[in-house]
């Protein structure tokens, strides 16, 4: 497993964190759909600045650091014994090195009180689906789509944006 550290996000790194996050999410969409994709939230971004900022402000953000280099980020929101994995991203340049899995293991270690974790990802992010199910032990428990919209999202444009599919995952800790 990759040797990583999770370092709390510093305010002077917030802008680069957002840009790095957008780069990682765009990479997955471009890999799947090419430049003709219409799934972008705003200004050619799969995940909007507003969405990332709301996640940072409502949760706890960390930089994933390997060998002194920033290679990704994680945002979690903890409410008692429930944890929400808001965002986890690894720089495309650092993919397939065990960094995401090592970061997830560190999150679990940091929050032993969490009995159930949840997260969501778009249907087209096959890499994410593989990661959450086959590597991290999550289970798909819900599929949001035009017939079953995400009704608890504060921004209804997210419902319209991903009406063609988002998976919700859960992981119950033993």
JSON list of C-alpha atoms in Angstrom, two decimals:
[
{"chain": "A", "resi": 1, "resn": "UNK", "atom": "CA", "xyz": [0.00, 0.00, 0.00]},
{"chain": "A", "resi": 2, "resn": "UNK", "atom": "CA", "xyz": [1.21, 3.51, -0.80]},
{"chain": "A", "resi": 3, "resn": "UNK", "atom": "CA", "xyz": [2.66, 5.55, 2.04]},
{"chain": "A", "resi": 4, "resn": "UNK", "atom": "CA", "xyz": [0.48, 8.65, 2.31]},
{"chain": "A", "resi": 5, "resn": "UNK", "atom": "CA", "xyz": [-0.47, 11.28, 4.85]},
{"chain": "A", "resi": 6, "resn": "UNK", "atom": "CA", "xyz": [-3.71, 13.19, 5.19]},
{"chain": "A", "resi": 7, "resn": "UNK", "atom": "CA", "xyz": [-2.91, 16.80, 6.03]},
{"chain": "A", "resi": 8, "resn": "UNK", "atom": "CA", "xyz": [-5.72, 19.21, 6.99]},
{"chain": "A", "resi": 9, "resn": "UNK", "atom": "CA", "xyz": [-6.41, 21.63, 4.13]},
{"chain": "A", "resi": 10, "resn": "UNK", "atom": "CA", "xyz": [-4.79, 25.01, 4.70]},
{"chain": "A", "resi": 11, "resn": "UNK", "atom": "CA", "xyz": [-6.59, 28.18, 3.61]},
{"chain": "A", "resi": 12, "resn": "UNK", "atom": "CA", "xyz": [-3.72, 29.17, 1.32]},
{"chain": "A", "resi": 13, "resn": "UNK", "atom": "CA", "xyz": [-4.11, 25.85, -0.54]},
{"chain": "A", "resi": 14, "resn": "UNK", "atom": "CA", "xyz": [-7.89, 26.04, -0.97]},
{"chain": "A", "resi": 15, "resn": "UNK", "atom": "CA", "xyz": [-7.80, 27.42, -4.53]},
{"chain": "A", "resi": 16, "resn": "UNK", "atom": "CA", "xyz": [-5.33, 24.80, -5.77]},
{"chain": "A", "resi": 17, "resn": "UNK", "atom": "CA", "xyz": [-7.32, 22.05, -3.99]},
{"chain": "A", "resi": 18, "resn": "UNK", "atom": "CA", "xyz": [-10.42, 23.12, -5.95]},
{"chain": "A", "resi": 19, "resn": "UNK", "atom": "CA", "xyz": [-8.52, 23.22, -9.26]},
{"chain": "A", "resi": 20, "resn": "UNK", "atom": "CA", "xyz": [-6.89, 19.84, -8.60]},
{"chain": "A", "resi": 21, "resn": "UNK", "atom": "CA", "xyz": [-10.27, 18.36, -7.72]},
{"chain": "A", "resi": 22, "resn": "UNK", "atom": "CA", "xyz": [-11.83, 19.66, -10.92]},
{"chain": "A", "resi": 23, "resn": "UNK", "atom": "CA", "xyz": [-8.91, 18.32, -12.97]},
{"chain": "A", "resi": 24, "resn": "UNK", "atom": "CA", "xyz": [-9.32, 14.84, -11.48]},
{"chain": "A", "resi": 25, "resn": "UNK", "atom": "CA", "xyz": [-13.09, 14.75, -12.03]},
{"chain": "A", "resi": 26, "resn": "UNK", "atom": "CA", "xyz": [-12.82, 16.13, -15.58]},
{"chain": "A", "resi": 27, "resn": "UNK", "atom": "CA", "xyz": [-10.24, 13.47, -16.41]},
{"chain": "A", "resi": 28, "resn": "UNK", "atom": "CA", "xyz": [-12.73, 10.68, -15.68]},
{"chain": "A", "resi": 29, "resn": "UNK", "atom": "CA", "xyz": [-15.47, 12.27, -17.80]},
{"chain": "A", "resi": 30, "resn": "UNK", "atom": "CA", "xyz": [-13.14, 13.03, -20.70]},
{"chain": "A", "resi": 31, "resn": "UNK", "atom": "CA", "xyz": [-11.79, 9.48, -20.52]},
{"chain": "A", "resi": 32, "resn": "UNK", "atom": "CA", "xyz": [-15.34, 8.13, -20.81]},
{"chain": "A", "resi": 33, "resn": "UNK", "atom": "CA", "xyz": [-17.00, 10.61, -23.18]},
{"chain": "A", "resi": 34, "resn": "UNK", "atom": "CA", "xyz": [-14.32, 12.72, -24.86]},
{"chain": "A", "resi": 35, "resn": "UNK", "atom": "CA", "xyz": [-14.73, 16.43, -25.43]},
{"chain": "A", "resi": 36, "resn": "UNK", "atom": "CA", "xyz": [-18.38, 16.15, -26.50]},
{"chain": "A", "resi": 37, "resn": "UNK", "atom": "CA", "xyz": [-19.60, 15.62, -22.94]},
{"chain": "A", "resi": 38, "resn": "UNK", "atom": "CA", "xyz": [-22.70, 17.52, -21.76]},
{"chain": "A", "resi": 39, "resn": "UNK", "atom": "CA", "xyz": [-22.51, 16.45, -18.11]},
{"chain": "A", "resi": 40, "resn": "UNK", "atom": "CA", "xyz": [-20.56, 19.47, -16.91]},
{"chain": "A", "resi": 41, "resn": "UNK", "atom": "CA", "xyz": [-21.99, 21.56, -14.07]},
{"chain": "A", "resi": 42, "resn": "UNK", "atom": "CA", "xyz": [-20.47, 24.92, -15.02]},
{"chain": "A", "resi": 43, "resn": "UNK", "atom": "CA", "xyz": [-17.73, 26.43, -17.13]},
{"chain": "A", "resi": 44, "resn": "UNK", "atom": "CA", "xyz": [-16.63, 23.08, -18.54]},
{"chain": "A", "resi": 45, "resn": "UNK", "atom": "CA", "xyz": [-16.29, 21.44, -15.11]},
{"chain": "A", "resi": 46, "resn": "UNK", "atom": "CA", "xyz": [-17.82, 18.12, -14.09]},
{"chain": "A", "resi": 47, "resn": "UNK", "atom": "CA", "xyz": [-17.87, 19.30, -10.49]},
{"chain": "A", "resi": 48, "resn": "UNK", "atom": "CA", "xyz": [-18.51, 22.99, -9.94]},
{"chain": "A", "resi": 49, "resn": "UNK", "atom": "CA", "xyz": [-16.49, 25.31, -7.75]},
{"chain": "A", "resi": 50, "resn": "UNK", "atom": "CA", "xyz": [-19.69, 25.92, -5.77]},
{"chain": "A", "resi": 51, "resn": "UNK", "atom": "CA", "xyz": [-20.14, 22.19, -5.08]},
{"chain": "A", "resi": 52, "resn": "UNK", "atom": "CA", "xyz": [-16.53, 21.79, -3.94]},
{"chain": "A", "resi": 53, "resn": "UNK", "atom": "CA", "xyz": [-16.64, 24.94, -1.77]},
{"chain": "A", "resi": 54, "resn": "UNK", "atom": "CA", "xyz": [-19.88, 23.79, -0.13]},
{"chain": "A", "resi": 55, "resn": "UNK", "atom": "CA", "xyz": [-18.29, 20.42, 0.63]},
{"chain": "A", "resi": 56, "resn": "UNK", "atom": "CA", "xyz": [-15.17, 22.05, 2.09]},
{"chain": "A", "resi": 57, "resn": "UNK", "atom": "CA", "xyz": [-17.22, 24.46, 4.20]},
{"chain": "A", "resi": 58, "resn": "UNK", "atom": "CA", "xyz": [-19.62, 21.80, 5.49]},
{"chain": "A", "resi": 59, "resn": "UNK", "atom": "CA", "xyz": [-17.03, 19.10, 6.16]},
{"chain": "A", "resi": 60, "resn": "UNK", "atom": "CA", "xyz": [-13.38, 18.47, 6.93]},
{"chain": "A", "resi": 61, "resn": "UNK", "atom": "CA", "xyz": [-10.94, 18.61, 4.02]},
{"chain": "A", "resi": 62, "resn": "UNK", "atom": "CA", "xyz": [-7.53, 16.97, 3.79]},
{"chain": "A", "resi": 63, "resn": "UNK", "atom": "CA", "xyz": [-4.74, 16.97, 1.25]},
{"chain": "A", "resi": 64, "resn": "UNK", "atom": "CA", "xyz": [-3.42, 13.54, 0.29]},
{"chain": "A", "resi": 65, "resn": "UNK", "atom": "CA", "xyz": [0.38, 13.82, 0.42]},
{"chain": "A", "resi": 66, "resn": "UNK", "atom": "CA", "xyz": [2.86, 11.24, -0.83]},
{"chain": "A", "resi": 67, "resn": "UNK", "atom": "CA", "xyz": [6.62, 11.77, -0.62]},
{"chain": "A", "resi": 68, "resn": "UNK", "atom": "CA", "xyz": [6.01, 15.43, 0.20]},
{"chain": "A", "resi": 69, "resn": "UNK", "atom": "CA", "xyz": [3.87, 15.96, -2.94]},
{"chain": "A", "resi": 70, "resn": "UNK", "atom": "CA", "xyz": [0.18, 16.86, -2.98]},
{"chain": "A", "resi": 71, "resn": "UNK", "atom": "CA", "xyz": [-1.45, 14.06, -4.98]},
{"chain": "A", "resi": 72, "resn": "UNK", "atom": "CA", "xyz": [-5.13, 14.42, -4.13]},
{"chain": "A", "resi": 73, "resn": "UNK", "atom": "CA", "xyz": [-7.69, 15.32, -1.54]},
{"chain": "A", "resi": 74, "resn": "UNK", "atom": "CA", "xyz": [-10.49, 14.05, 0.67]},
{"chain": "A", "resi": 75, "resn": "UNK", "atom": "CA", "xyz": [-13.50, 15.77, 2.20]},
{"chain": "A", "resi": 76, "resn": "UNK", "atom": "CA", "xyz": [-15.56, 14.01, 4.87]},
{"chain": "A", "resi": 77, "resn": "UNK", "atom": "CA", "xyz": [-18.54, 15.06, 6.93]},
{"chain": "A", "resi": 78, "resn": "UNK", "atom": "CA", "xyz": [-19.06, 13.27, 10.23]},
{"chain": "A", "resi": 79, "resn": "UNK", "atom": "CA", "xyz": [-22.33, 13.26, 12.16]},
{"chain": "A", "resi": 80, "resn": "UNK", "atom": "CA", "xyz": [-22.03, 11.01, 15.22]},
{"chain": "A", "resi": 81, "resn": "UNK", "atom": "CA", "xyz": [-21.51, 7.47, 14.00]},
{"chain": "A", "resi": 82, "resn": "UNK", "atom": "CA", "xyz": [-22.33, 8.28, 10.35]},
{"chain": "A", "resi": 83, "resn": "UNK", "atom": "CA", "xyz": [-19.70, 9.48, 7.90]},
{"chain": "A", "resi": 84, "resn": "UNK", "atom": "CA", "xyz": [-20.23, 10.98, 4.48]},
{"chain": "A", "resi": 85, "resn": "UNK", "atom": "CA", "xyz": [-17.38, 10.77, 2.01]},
{"chain": "A", "resi": 86, "resn": "UNK", "atom": "CA", "xyz": [-18.11, 14.00, 0.17]},
{"chain": "A", "resi": 87, "resn": "UNK", "atom": "CA", "xyz": [-15.12, 13.93, -2.17]},
{"chain": "A", "resi": 88, "resn": "UNK", "atom": "CA", "xyz": [-12.06, 11.77, -2.72]},
{"chain": "A", "resi": 89, "resn": "UNK", "atom": "CA", "xyz": [-9.78, 12.51, -5.65]},
{"chain": "A", "resi": 90, "resn": "UNK", "atom": "CA", "xyz": [-6.32, 11.53, -6.80]},
{"chain": "A", "resi": 91, "resn": "UNK", "atom": "CA", "xyz": [-4.39, 13.44, -9.44]},
{"chain": "A", "resi": 92, "resn": "UNK", "atom": "CA", "xyz": [-4.58, 11.62, -12.79]},
{"chain": "A", "resi": 93, "resn": "UNK", "atom": "CA", "xyz": [-0.76, 11.64, -12.83]},
{"chain": "A", "resi": 94, "resn": "UNK", "atom": "CA", "xyz": [-0.81, 9.52, -9.66]},
{"chain": "A", "resi": 95, "resn": "UNK", "atom": "CA", "xyz": [-3.52, 7.00, -10.60]},
{"chain": "A", "resi": 96, "resn": "UNK", "atom": "CA", "xyz": [-3.03, 3.25, -10.13]},
{"chain": "A", "resi": 97, "resn": "UNK", "atom": "CA", "xyz": [-0.44, 3.58, -7.38]},
{"chain": "A", "resi": 98, "resn": "UNK", "atom": "CA", "xyz": [-2.65, 2.63, -4.41]},
{"chain": "A", "resi": 99, "resn": "UNK", "atom": "CA", "xyz": [-2.95, 6.24, -3.24]},
{"chain": "A", "resi": 100, "resn": "UNK", "atom": "CA", "xyz": [-6.75, 6.40, -3.16]},
{"chain": "A", "resi": 101, "resn": "UNK", "atom": "CA", "xyz": [-7.03, 3.14, -1.26]},
{"chain": "A", "resi": 102, "resn": "UNK", "atom": "CA", "xyz": [-4.33, 4.17, 1.22]},
{"chain": "A", "resi": 103, "resn": "UNK", "atom": "CA", "xyz": [-6.14, 7.49, 1.74]},
{"chain": "A", "resi": 104, "resn": "UNK", "atom": "CA", "xyz": [-9.44, 5.70, 2.34]},
{"chain": "A", "resi": 105, "resn": "UNK", "atom": "CA", "xyz": [-7.80, 3.35, 4.87]},
{"chain": "A", "resi": 106, "resn": "UNK", "atom": "CA", "xyz": [-6.39, 6.39, 6.66]},
{"chain": "A", "resi": 107, "resn": "UNK", "atom": "CA", "xyz": [-9.86, 8.01, 6.78]},
{"chain": "A", "resi": 108, "resn": "UNK", "atom": "CA", "xyz": [-11.29, 4.86, 8.36]},
{"chain": "A", "resi": 109, "resn": "UNK", "atom": "CA", "xyz": [-8.42, 4.83, 10.89]},
{"chain": "A", "resi": 110, "resn": "UNK", "atom": "CA", "xyz": [-8.95, 8.52, 11.75]},
{"chain": "A", "resi": 111, "resn": "UNK", "atom": "CA", "xyz": [-12.68, 8.09, 12.38]},
{"chain": "A", "resi": 112, "resn": "UNK", "atom": "CA", "xyz": [-13.13, 4.81, 14.30]},
{"chain": "A", "resi": 113, "resn": "UNK", "atom": "CA", "xyz": [-16.44, 6.02, 15.76]},
{"chain": "A", "resi": 114, "resn": "UNK", "atom": "CA", "xyz": [-18.08, 5.94, 12.31]},
{"chain": "A", "resi": 115, "resn": "UNK", "atom": "CA", "xyz": [-20.23, 2.82, 11.97]},
{"chain": "A", "resi": 116, "resn": "UNK", "atom": "CA", "xyz": [-21.62, 3.59, 8.48]},
{"chain": "A", "resi": 117, "resn": "UNK", "atom": "CA", "xyz": [-20.11, 5.51, 5.57]},
{"chain": "A", "resi": 118, "resn": "UNK", "atom": "CA", "xyz": [-21.89, 6.73, 2.45]},
{"chain": "A", "resi": 119, "resn": "UNK", "atom": "CA", "xyz": [-20.90, 8.42, -0.79]},
{"chain": "A", "resi": 120, "resn": "UNK", "atom": "CA", "xyz": [-22.17, 8.97, -4.32]},
{"chain": "A", "resi": 121, "resn": "UNK", "atom": "CA", "xyz": [-20.58, 8.90, -7.76]},
{"chain": "A", "resi": 122, "resn": "UNK", "atom": "CA", "xyz": [-21.85, 9.32, -11.34]},
{"chain": "A", "resi": 123, "resn": "UNK", "atom": "CA", "xyz": [-22.82, 6.17, -13.23]},
{"chain": "A", "resi": 124, "resn": "UNK", "atom": "CA", "xyz": [-20.10, 6.75, -15.84]},
{"chain": "A", "resi": 125, "resn": "UNK", "atom": "CA", "xyz": [-17.22, 6.79, -13.33]},
{"chain": "A", "resi": 126, "resn": "UNK", "atom": "CA", "xyz": [-16.40, 3.10, -13.77]},
{"chain": "A", "resi": 127, "resn": "UNK", "atom": "CA", "xyz": [-13.05, 3.63, -12.09]},
{"chain": "A", "resi": 128, "resn": "UNK", "atom": "CA", "xyz": [-14.78, 5.05, -8.98]},
{"chain": "A", "resi": 129, "resn": "UNK", "atom": "CA", "xyz": [-17.40, 2.30, -8.94]},
{"chain": "A", "resi": 130, "resn": "UNK", "atom": "CA", "xyz": [-14.67, -0.35, -9.07]},
{"chain": "A", "resi": 131, "resn": "UNK", "atom": "CA", "xyz": [-12.74, 1.48, -6.34]},
{"chain": "A", "resi": 132, "resn": "UNK", "atom": "CA", "xyz": [-15.63, 1.82, -3.91]},
{"chain": "A", "resi": 133, "resn": "UNK", "atom": "CA", "xyz": [-17.10, -1.67, -4.42]},
{"chain": "A", "resi": 134, "resn": "UNK", "atom": "CA", "xyz": [-14.10, -3.89, -5.14]},
{"chain": "A", "resi": 135, "resn": "UNK", "atom": "CA", "xyz": [-11.35, -2.12, -3.20]},
{"chain": "A", "resi": 136, "resn": "UNK", "atom": "CA", "xyz": [-13.03, -0.35, -0.29]},
{"chain": "A", "resi": 137, "resn": "UNK", "atom": "CA", "xyz": [-15.96, -2.66, 0.49]},
{"chain": "A", "resi": 138, "resn": "UNK", "atom": "CA", "xyz": [-18.86, -0.31, -0.22]},
{"chain": "A", "resi": 139, "resn": "UNK", "atom": "CA", "xyz": [-22.18, -1.60, -1.57]},
{"chain": "A", "resi": 140, "resn": "UNK", "atom": "CA", "xyz": [-24.39, 0.14, -4.10]},
{"chain": "A", "resi": 141, "resn": "UNK", "atom": "CA", "xyz": [-27.66, 0.84, -2.32]},
{"chain": "A", "resi": 142, "resn": "UNK", "atom": "CA", "xyz": [-29.42, 3.34, -4.55]},
{"chain": "A", "resi": 143, "resn": "UNK", "atom": "CA", "xyz": [-29.45, 4.53, -8.16]},
{"chain": "A", "resi": 144, "resn": "UNK", "atom": "CA", "xyz": [-30.58, 8.12, -8.72]},
{"chain": "A", "resi": 145, "resn": "UNK", "atom": "CA", "xyz": [-32.01, 8.85, -12.16]},
{"chain": "A", "resi": 146, "resn": "UNK", "atom": "CA", "xyz": [-34.91, 10.67, -13.81]},
{"chain": "A", "resi": 147, "resn": "UNK", "atom": "CA", "xyz": [-37.35, 8.17, -12.26]},
{"chain": "A", "resi": 148, "resn": "UNK", "atom": "CA", "xyz": [-35.72, 8.33, -8.82]},
{"chain": "A", "resi": 149, "resn": "UNK", "atom": "CA", "xyz": [-34.20, 11.81, -8.32]},
{"chain": "A", "resi": 150, "resn": "UNK", "atom": "CA", "xyz": [-31.92, 12.96, -5.51]},
{"chain": "A", "resi": 151, "resn": "UNK", "atom": "CA", "xyz": [-34.52, 14.81, -3.47]},
{"chain": "A", "resi": 152, "resn": "UNK", "atom": "CA", "xyz": [-32.28, 15.69, -0.54]},
{"chain": "A", "resi": 153, "resn": "UNK", "atom": "CA", "xyz": [-29.87, 17.81, -2.60]},
{"chain": "A", "resi": 154, "resn": "UNK", "atom": "CA", "xyz": [-30.08, 21.50, -1.68]},
{"chain": "A", "resi": 155, "resn": "UNK", "atom": "CA", "xyz": [-29.21, 22.52, -5.25]},
{"chain": "A", "resi": 156, "resn": "UNK", "atom": "CA", "xyz": [-31.90, 21.16, -7.56]},
{"chain": "A", "resi": 157, "resn": "UNK", "atom": "CA", "xyz": [-29.66, 21.75, -10.59]},
{"chain": "A", "resi": 158, "resn": "UNK", "atom": "CA", "xyz": [-27.63, 18.76, -9.40]},
{"chain": "A", "resi": 159, "resn": "UNK", "atom": "CA", "xyz": [-30.75, 16.63, -9.87]},
{"chain": "A", "resi": 160, "resn": "UNK", "atom": "CA", "xyz": [-31.16, 17.86, -13.43]},
{"chain": "A", "resi": 161, "resn": "UNK", "atom": "CA", "xyz": [-27.45, 17.60, -14.16]},
{"chain": "A", "resi": 162, "resn": "UNK", "atom": "CA", "xyz": [-27.15, 13.94, -13.19]},
{"chain": "A", "resi": 163, "resn": "UNK", "atom": "CA", "xyz": [-30.69, 12.79, -13.88]},
{"chain": "A", "resi": 164, "resn": "UNK", "atom": "CA", "xyz": [-29.17, 10.10, -16.07]},
{"chain": "A", "resi": 165, "resn": "UNK", "atom": "CA", "xyz": [-27.54, 8.41, -13.13]},
{"chain": "A", "resi": 166, "resn": "UNK", "atom": "CA", "xyz": [-25.73, 8.62, -9.80]},
{"chain": "A", "resi": 167, "resn": "UNK", "atom": "CA", "xyz": [-25.00, 5.67, -7.55]},
{"chain": "A", "resi": 168, "resn": "UNK", "atom": "CA", "xyz": [-25.17, 5.94, -3.75]},
{"chain": "A", "resi": 169, "resn": "UNK", "atom": "CA", "xyz": [-22.85, 3.62, -1.85]},
{"chain": "A", "resi": 170, "resn": "UNK", "atom": "CA", "xyz": [-22.79, 2.56, 1.80]},
{"chain": "A", "resi": 171, "resn": "UNK", "atom": "CA", "xyz": [-20.24, 0.75, 3.91]},
{"chain": "A", "resi": 172, "resn": "UNK", "atom": "CA", "xyz": [-21.12, -0.64, 7.33]},
{"chain": "A", "resi": 173, "resn": "UNK", "atom": "CA", "xyz": [-18.11, -0.99, 9.58]},
{"chain": "A", "resi": 174, "resn": "UNK", "atom": "CA", "xyz": [-17.68, -4.13, 11.64]}
]
